mmCIF file of C-alpha atoms and ligand atoms in Angstrom:
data_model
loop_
_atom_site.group_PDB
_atom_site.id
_atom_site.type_symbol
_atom_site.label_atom_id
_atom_site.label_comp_id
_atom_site.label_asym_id
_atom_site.label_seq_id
_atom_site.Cartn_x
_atom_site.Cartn_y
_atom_site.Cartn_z
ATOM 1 C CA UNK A 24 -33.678 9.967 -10.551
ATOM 2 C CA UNK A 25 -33.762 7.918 -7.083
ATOM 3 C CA UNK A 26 -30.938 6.280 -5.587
ATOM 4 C CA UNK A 27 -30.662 4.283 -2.972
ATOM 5 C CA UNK A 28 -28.595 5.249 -0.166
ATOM 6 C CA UNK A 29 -25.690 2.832 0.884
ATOM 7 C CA UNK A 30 -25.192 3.608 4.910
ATOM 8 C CA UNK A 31 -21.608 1.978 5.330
ATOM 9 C CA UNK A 32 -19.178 1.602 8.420
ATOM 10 C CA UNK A 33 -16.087 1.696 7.848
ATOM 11 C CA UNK A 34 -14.186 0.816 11.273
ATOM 12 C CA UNK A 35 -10.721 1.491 10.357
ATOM 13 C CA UNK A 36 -8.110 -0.037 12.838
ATOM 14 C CA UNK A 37 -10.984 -1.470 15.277
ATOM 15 C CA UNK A 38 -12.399 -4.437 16.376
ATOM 16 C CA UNK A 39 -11.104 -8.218 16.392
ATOM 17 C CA UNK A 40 -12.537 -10.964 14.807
ATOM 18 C CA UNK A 41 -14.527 -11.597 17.895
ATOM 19 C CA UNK A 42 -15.579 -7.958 18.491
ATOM 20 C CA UNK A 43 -16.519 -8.269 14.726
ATOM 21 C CA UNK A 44 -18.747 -11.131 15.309
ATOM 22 C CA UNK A 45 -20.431 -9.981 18.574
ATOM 23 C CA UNK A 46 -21.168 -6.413 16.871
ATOM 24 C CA UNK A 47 -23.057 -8.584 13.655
ATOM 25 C CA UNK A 48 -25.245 -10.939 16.163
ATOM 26 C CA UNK A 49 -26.541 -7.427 18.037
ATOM 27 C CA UNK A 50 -26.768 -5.192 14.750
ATOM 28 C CA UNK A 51 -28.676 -8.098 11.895
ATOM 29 C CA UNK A 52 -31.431 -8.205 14.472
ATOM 30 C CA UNK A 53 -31.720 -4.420 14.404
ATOM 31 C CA UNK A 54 -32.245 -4.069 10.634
ATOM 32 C CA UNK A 55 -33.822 -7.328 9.713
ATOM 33 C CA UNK A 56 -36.094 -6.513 7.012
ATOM 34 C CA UNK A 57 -34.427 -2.658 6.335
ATOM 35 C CA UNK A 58 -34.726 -3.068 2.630
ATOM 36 C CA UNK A 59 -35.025 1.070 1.574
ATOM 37 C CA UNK A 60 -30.726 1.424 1.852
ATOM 38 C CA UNK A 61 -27.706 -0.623 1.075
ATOM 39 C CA UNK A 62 -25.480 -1.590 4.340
ATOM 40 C CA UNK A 63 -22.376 -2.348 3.997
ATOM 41 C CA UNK A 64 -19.252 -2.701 6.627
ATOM 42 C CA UNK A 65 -15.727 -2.368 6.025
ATOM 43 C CA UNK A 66 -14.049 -4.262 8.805
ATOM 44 C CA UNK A 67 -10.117 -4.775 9.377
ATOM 45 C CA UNK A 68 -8.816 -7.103 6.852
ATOM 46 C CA UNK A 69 -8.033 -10.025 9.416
ATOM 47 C CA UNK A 70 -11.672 -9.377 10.515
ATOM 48 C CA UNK A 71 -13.280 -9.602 6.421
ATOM 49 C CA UNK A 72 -13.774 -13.455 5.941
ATOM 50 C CA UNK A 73 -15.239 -13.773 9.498
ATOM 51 C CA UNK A 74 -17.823 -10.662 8.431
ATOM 52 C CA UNK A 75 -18.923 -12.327 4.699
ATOM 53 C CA UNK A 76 -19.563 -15.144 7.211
ATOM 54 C CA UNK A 77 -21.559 -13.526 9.839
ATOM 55 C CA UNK A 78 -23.633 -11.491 7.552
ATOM 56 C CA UNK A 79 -24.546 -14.090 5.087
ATOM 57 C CA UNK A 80 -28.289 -14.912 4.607
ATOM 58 C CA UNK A 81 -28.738 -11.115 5.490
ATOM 59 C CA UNK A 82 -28.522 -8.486 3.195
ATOM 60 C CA UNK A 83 -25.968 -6.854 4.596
ATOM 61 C CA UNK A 84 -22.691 -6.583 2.928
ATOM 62 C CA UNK A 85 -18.766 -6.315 3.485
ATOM 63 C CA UNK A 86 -15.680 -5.005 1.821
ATOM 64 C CA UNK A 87 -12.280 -3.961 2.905
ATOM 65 C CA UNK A 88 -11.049 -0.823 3.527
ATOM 66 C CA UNK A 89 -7.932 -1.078 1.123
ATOM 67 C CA UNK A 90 -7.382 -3.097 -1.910
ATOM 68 C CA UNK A 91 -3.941 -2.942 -4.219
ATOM 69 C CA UNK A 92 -4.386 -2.501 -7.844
ATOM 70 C CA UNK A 93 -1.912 -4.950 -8.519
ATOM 71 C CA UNK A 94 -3.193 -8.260 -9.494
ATOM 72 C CA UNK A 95 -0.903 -10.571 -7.004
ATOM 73 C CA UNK A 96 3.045 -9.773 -6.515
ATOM 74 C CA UNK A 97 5.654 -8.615 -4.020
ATOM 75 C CA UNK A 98 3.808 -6.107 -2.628
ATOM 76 C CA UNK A 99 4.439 -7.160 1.006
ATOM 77 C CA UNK A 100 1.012 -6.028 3.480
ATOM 78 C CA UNK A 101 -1.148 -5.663 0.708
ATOM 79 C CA UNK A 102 -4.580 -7.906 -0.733
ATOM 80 C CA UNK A 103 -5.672 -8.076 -3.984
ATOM 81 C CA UNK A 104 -8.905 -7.850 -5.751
ATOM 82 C CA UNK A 105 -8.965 -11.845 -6.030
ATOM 83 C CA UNK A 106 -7.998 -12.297 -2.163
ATOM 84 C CA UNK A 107 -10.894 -9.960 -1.686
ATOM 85 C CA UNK A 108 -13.724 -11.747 -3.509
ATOM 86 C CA UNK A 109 -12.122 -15.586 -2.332
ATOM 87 C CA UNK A 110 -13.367 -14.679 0.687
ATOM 88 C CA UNK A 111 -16.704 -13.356 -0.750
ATOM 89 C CA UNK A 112 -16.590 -9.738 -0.521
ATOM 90 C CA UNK A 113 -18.229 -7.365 -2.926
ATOM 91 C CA UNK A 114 -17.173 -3.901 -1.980
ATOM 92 C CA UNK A 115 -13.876 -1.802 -1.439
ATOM 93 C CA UNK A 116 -13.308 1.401 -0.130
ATOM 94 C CA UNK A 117 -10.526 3.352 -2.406
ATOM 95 C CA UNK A 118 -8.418 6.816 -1.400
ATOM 96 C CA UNK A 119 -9.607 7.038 2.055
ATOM 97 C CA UNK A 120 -7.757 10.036 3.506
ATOM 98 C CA UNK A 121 -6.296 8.325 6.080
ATOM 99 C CA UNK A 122 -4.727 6.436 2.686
ATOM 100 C CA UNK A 123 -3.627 9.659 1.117
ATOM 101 C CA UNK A 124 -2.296 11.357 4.846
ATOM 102 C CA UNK A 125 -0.662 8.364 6.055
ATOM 103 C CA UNK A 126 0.104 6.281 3.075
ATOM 104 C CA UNK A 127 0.729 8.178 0.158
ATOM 105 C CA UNK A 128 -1.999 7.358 -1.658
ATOM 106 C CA UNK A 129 -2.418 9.908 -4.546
ATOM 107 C CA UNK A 130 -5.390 10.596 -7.472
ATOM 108 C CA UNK A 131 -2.922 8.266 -9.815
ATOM 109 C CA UNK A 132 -2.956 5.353 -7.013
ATOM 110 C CA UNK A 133 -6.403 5.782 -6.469
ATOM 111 C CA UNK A 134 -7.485 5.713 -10.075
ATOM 112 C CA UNK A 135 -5.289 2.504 -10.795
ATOM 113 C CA UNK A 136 -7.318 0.830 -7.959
ATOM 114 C CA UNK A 137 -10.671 2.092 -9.576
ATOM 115 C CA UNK A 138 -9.608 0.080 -12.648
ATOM 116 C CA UNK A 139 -8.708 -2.810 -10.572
ATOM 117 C CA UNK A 140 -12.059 -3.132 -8.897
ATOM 118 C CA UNK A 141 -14.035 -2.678 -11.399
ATOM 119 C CA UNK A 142 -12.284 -5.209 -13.604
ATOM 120 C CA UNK A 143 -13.436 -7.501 -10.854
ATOM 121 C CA UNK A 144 -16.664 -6.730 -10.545
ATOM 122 C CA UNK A 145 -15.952 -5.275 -6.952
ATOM 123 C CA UNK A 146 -17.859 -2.064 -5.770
ATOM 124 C CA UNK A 147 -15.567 0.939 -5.232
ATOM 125 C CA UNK A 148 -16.237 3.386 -2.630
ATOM 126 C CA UNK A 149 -14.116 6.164 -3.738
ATOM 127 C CA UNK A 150 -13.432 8.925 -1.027
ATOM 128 C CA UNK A 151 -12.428 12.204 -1.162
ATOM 129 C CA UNK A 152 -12.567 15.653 0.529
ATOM 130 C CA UNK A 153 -10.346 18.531 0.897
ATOM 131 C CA UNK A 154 -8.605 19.334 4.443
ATOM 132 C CA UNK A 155 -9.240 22.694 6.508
ATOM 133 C CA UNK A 156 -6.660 24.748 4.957
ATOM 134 C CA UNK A 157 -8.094 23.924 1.618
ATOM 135 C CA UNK A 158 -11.555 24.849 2.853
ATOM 136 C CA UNK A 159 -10.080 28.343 4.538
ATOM 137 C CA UNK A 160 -8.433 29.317 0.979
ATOM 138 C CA UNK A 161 -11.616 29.224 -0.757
ATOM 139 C CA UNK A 162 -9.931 26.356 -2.907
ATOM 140 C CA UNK A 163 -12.797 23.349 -1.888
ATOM 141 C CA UNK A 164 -14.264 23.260 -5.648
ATOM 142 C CA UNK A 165 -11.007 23.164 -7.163
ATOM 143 C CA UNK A 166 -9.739 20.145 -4.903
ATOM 144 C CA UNK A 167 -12.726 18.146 -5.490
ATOM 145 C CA UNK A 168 -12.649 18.527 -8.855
ATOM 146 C CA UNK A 169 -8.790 17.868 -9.720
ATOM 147 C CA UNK A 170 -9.680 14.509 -7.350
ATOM 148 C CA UNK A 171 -12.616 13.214 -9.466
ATOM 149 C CA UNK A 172 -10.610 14.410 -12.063
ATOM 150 C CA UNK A 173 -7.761 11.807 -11.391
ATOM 151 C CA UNK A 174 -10.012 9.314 -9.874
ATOM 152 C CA UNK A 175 -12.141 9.175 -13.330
ATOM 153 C CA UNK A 176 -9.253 9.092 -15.354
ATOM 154 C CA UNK A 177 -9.848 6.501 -18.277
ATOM 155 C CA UNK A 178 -13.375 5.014 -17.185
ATOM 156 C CA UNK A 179 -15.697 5.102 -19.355
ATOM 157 C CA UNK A 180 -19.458 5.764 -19.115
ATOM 158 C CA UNK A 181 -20.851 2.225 -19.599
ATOM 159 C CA UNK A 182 -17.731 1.133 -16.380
ATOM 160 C CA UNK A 183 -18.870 3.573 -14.161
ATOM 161 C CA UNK A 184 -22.331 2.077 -13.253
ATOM 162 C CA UNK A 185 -20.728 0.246 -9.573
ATOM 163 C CA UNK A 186 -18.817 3.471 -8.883
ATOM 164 C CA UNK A 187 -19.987 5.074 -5.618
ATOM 165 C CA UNK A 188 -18.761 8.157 -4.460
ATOM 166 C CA UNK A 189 -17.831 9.438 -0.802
ATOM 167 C CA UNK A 190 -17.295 13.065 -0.101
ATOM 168 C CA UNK A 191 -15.539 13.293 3.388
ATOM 169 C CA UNK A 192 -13.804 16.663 4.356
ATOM 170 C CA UNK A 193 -11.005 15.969 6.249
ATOM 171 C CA UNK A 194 -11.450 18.322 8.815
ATOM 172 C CA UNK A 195 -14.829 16.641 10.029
ATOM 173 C CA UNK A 196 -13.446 13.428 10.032
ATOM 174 C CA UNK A 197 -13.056 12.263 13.922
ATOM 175 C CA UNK A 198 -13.110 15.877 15.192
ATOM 176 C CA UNK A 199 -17.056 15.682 15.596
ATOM 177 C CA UNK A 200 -17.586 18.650 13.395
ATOM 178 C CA UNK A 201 -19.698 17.931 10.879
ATOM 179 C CA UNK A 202 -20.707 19.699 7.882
ATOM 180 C CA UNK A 203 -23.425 21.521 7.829
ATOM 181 C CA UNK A 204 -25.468 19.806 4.693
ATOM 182 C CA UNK A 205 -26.027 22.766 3.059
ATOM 183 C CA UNK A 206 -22.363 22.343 3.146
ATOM 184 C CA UNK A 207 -22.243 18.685 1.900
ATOM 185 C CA UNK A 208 -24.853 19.905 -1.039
ATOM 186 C CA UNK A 209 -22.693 22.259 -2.468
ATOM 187 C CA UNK A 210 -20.028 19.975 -2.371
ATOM 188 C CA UNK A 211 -22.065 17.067 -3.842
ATOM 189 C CA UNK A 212 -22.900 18.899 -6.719
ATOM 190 C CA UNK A 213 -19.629 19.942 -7.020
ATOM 191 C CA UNK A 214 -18.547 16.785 -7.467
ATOM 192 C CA UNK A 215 -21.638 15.694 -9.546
ATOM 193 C CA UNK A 216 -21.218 18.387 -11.892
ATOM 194 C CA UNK A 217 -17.768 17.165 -12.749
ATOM 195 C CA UNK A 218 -19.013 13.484 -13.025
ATOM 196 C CA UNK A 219 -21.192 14.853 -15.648
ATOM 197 C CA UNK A 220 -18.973 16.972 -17.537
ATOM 198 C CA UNK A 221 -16.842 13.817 -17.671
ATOM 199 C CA UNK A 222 -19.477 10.917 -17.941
ATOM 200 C CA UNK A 223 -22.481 12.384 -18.887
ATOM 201 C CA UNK A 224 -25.412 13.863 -16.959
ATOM 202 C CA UNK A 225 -27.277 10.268 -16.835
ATOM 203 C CA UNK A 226 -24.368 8.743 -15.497
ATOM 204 C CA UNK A 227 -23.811 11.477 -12.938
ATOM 205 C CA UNK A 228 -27.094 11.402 -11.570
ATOM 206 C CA UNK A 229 -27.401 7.601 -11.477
ATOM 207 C CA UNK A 230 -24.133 8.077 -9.546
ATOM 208 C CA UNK A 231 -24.251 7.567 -5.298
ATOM 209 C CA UNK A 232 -22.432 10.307 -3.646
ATOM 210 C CA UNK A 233 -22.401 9.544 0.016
ATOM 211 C CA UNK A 234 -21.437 12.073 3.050
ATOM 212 C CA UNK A 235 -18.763 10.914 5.508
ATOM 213 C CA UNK A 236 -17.376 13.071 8.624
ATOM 214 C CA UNK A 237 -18.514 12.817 12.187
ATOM 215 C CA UNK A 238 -22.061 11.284 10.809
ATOM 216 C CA UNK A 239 -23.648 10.602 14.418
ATOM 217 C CA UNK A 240 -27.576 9.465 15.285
ATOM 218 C CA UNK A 241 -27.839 12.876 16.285
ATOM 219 C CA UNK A 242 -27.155 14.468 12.560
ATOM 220 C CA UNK A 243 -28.141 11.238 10.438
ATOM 221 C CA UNK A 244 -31.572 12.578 9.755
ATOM 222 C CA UNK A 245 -30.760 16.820 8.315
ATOM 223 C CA UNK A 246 -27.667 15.106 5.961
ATOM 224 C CA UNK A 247 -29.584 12.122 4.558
ATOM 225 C CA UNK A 248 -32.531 13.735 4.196
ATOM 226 C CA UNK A 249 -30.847 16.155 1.737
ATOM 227 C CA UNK A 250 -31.592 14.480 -1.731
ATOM 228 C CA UNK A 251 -28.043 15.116 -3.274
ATOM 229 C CA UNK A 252 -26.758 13.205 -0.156
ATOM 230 C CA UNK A 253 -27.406 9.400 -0.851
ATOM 231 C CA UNK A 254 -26.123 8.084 2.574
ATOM 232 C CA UNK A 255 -23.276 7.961 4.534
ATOM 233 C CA UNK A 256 -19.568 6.855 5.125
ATOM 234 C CA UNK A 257 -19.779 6.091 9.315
ATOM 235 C CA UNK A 258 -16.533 5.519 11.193
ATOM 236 C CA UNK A 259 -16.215 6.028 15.013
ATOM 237 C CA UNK A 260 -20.652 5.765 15.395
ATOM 238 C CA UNK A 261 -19.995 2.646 12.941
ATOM 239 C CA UNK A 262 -18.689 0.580 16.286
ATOM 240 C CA UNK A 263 -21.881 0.127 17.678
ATOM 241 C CA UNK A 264 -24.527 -2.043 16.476
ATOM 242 C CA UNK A 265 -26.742 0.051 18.380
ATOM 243 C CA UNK A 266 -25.706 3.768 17.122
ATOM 244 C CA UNK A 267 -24.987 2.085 13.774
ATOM 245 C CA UNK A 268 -28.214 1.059 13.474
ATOM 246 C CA UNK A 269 -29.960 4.599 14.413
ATOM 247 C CA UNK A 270 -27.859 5.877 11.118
ATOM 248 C CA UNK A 271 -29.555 3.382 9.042
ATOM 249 C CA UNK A 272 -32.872 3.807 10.431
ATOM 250 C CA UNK A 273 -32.542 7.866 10.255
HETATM 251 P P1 13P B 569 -15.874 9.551 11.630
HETATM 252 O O1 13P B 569 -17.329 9.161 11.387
HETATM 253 O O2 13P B 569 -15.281 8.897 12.826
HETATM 254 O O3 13P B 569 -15.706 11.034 11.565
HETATM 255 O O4 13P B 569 -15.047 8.962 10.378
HETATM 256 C C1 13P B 569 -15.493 9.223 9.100
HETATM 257 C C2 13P B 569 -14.722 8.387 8.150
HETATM 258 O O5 13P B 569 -13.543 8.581 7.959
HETATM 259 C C3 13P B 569 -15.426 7.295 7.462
HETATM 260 O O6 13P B 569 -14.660 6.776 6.427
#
């Protein structure tokens, strides 16, 4: 089964709306007419309606980073699904790391967002990926799966079509060690494996499982030429049209 690769940056506290725009009119030039992978940037939320703007008439796309599962309330700092797509985005990232270190954002959270978004029609980007001690303790497999686990909770096989996957170990993430992709295979089909026990093998392997962690121009090529790995979560190379665009053209 192909799939075709979504290369995504997510830029995480970075870049005004300004910086946004300058870093669209120097990186749409540099993939015009890239049509074998998906791209797709996450940008600050203050930065998202000036993106959908910049990118339009390209293919490129845009999401946030964050999105609350809540359909509107007094949740003070947060967007919702129908802020998200009133300013035409189509994508969301869910249970980034940074989410569950920083904000408390457990499998439970995360799988109430999954619901959310896909109610909407919104593409989730659900990450995951165990930190170093986990790694150390042999307990990588287990981690993984107890997160798909929770993440998966209550979707069925004909929701789970839009669902893509990112497996980023926490311990590459900003440190510039990567994992090796013999690494990232295992834990693909780690995760895939448990996809299928839960949704089926056709929805498993129709699913997009992408690699995120210190993914450079340097290392683009060995970890998306790996077939289990289809494409990559970007975040500090993500900040420059120019080394963005090397990822996508790996
Ligand atoms: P880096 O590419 O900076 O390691 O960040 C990865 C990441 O967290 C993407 O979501």
């Amino acid at each position: 089964m192909s799939r075709k690769a979504l290369i995504a940056a997510n830029w995480k506290m970075y870049k005004t709306p300004a910086e946004a725009t300058q870093f669209v009119e120097a990186f749409l030039p540099l993939v015009a007419g890239h049509s074998r992978d998906e791209i797709a940037l996450f940008p600050s939320v203050t930065s998202l309606a000036t993106v959908v703007l910049a990118v339009a008439g390209s293919k490129v796309m845009a999401g946030l980073q964050n999105m609350h599962f809540a359909e509107e309330g007094a949740y003070t700092g947060e967007t919702s699904a129908s802020m998200l797509k009133a300013v035409g985005a189509t994508h969301t990232l869910i249970g980034h790391s940074e989410r569950r270190q920083y904000f408390n954002e457990t499998d439970e959270v995360v799988n109430r967002k999954l619901h959310t978004a896909l109610k909407h029609g919104i593409v989730p980007v659900v990450c995951l990926g165990e930190v170093l001690a986990e790694r150390e303790a042999g307990e990588t497999a287990s981690v993984l799966k107890a997160q798909i686990t929770g993440a998966l909770a209550g979707i069925s096989a004909d929701q789970a079509a839009p669902i893509v996957i990112a497996y980023e170990p926490v311990w590459a993430i900003g440190t510039g060690r990567t994992a090796t992709p013999e690494m990232a295979v295992e834990a693909h089909r780690i995760v895939r494996a448990e996809i299928a026990r839960m949704l089926g093998t056709e929805v498993a392997s129709a699913m997009r499982i992408l690699y995120g962690g210190s993914v450079k121009p340097e290392n683009a090529s060995s970890l998306l030429g790996e077939e289990e790995i289809d494409g990559a979560l970007v975040g500090g190379a993500s900040l420059k049209a120019d080394s963005f665009a090397a990822i996508v053209h790996y």
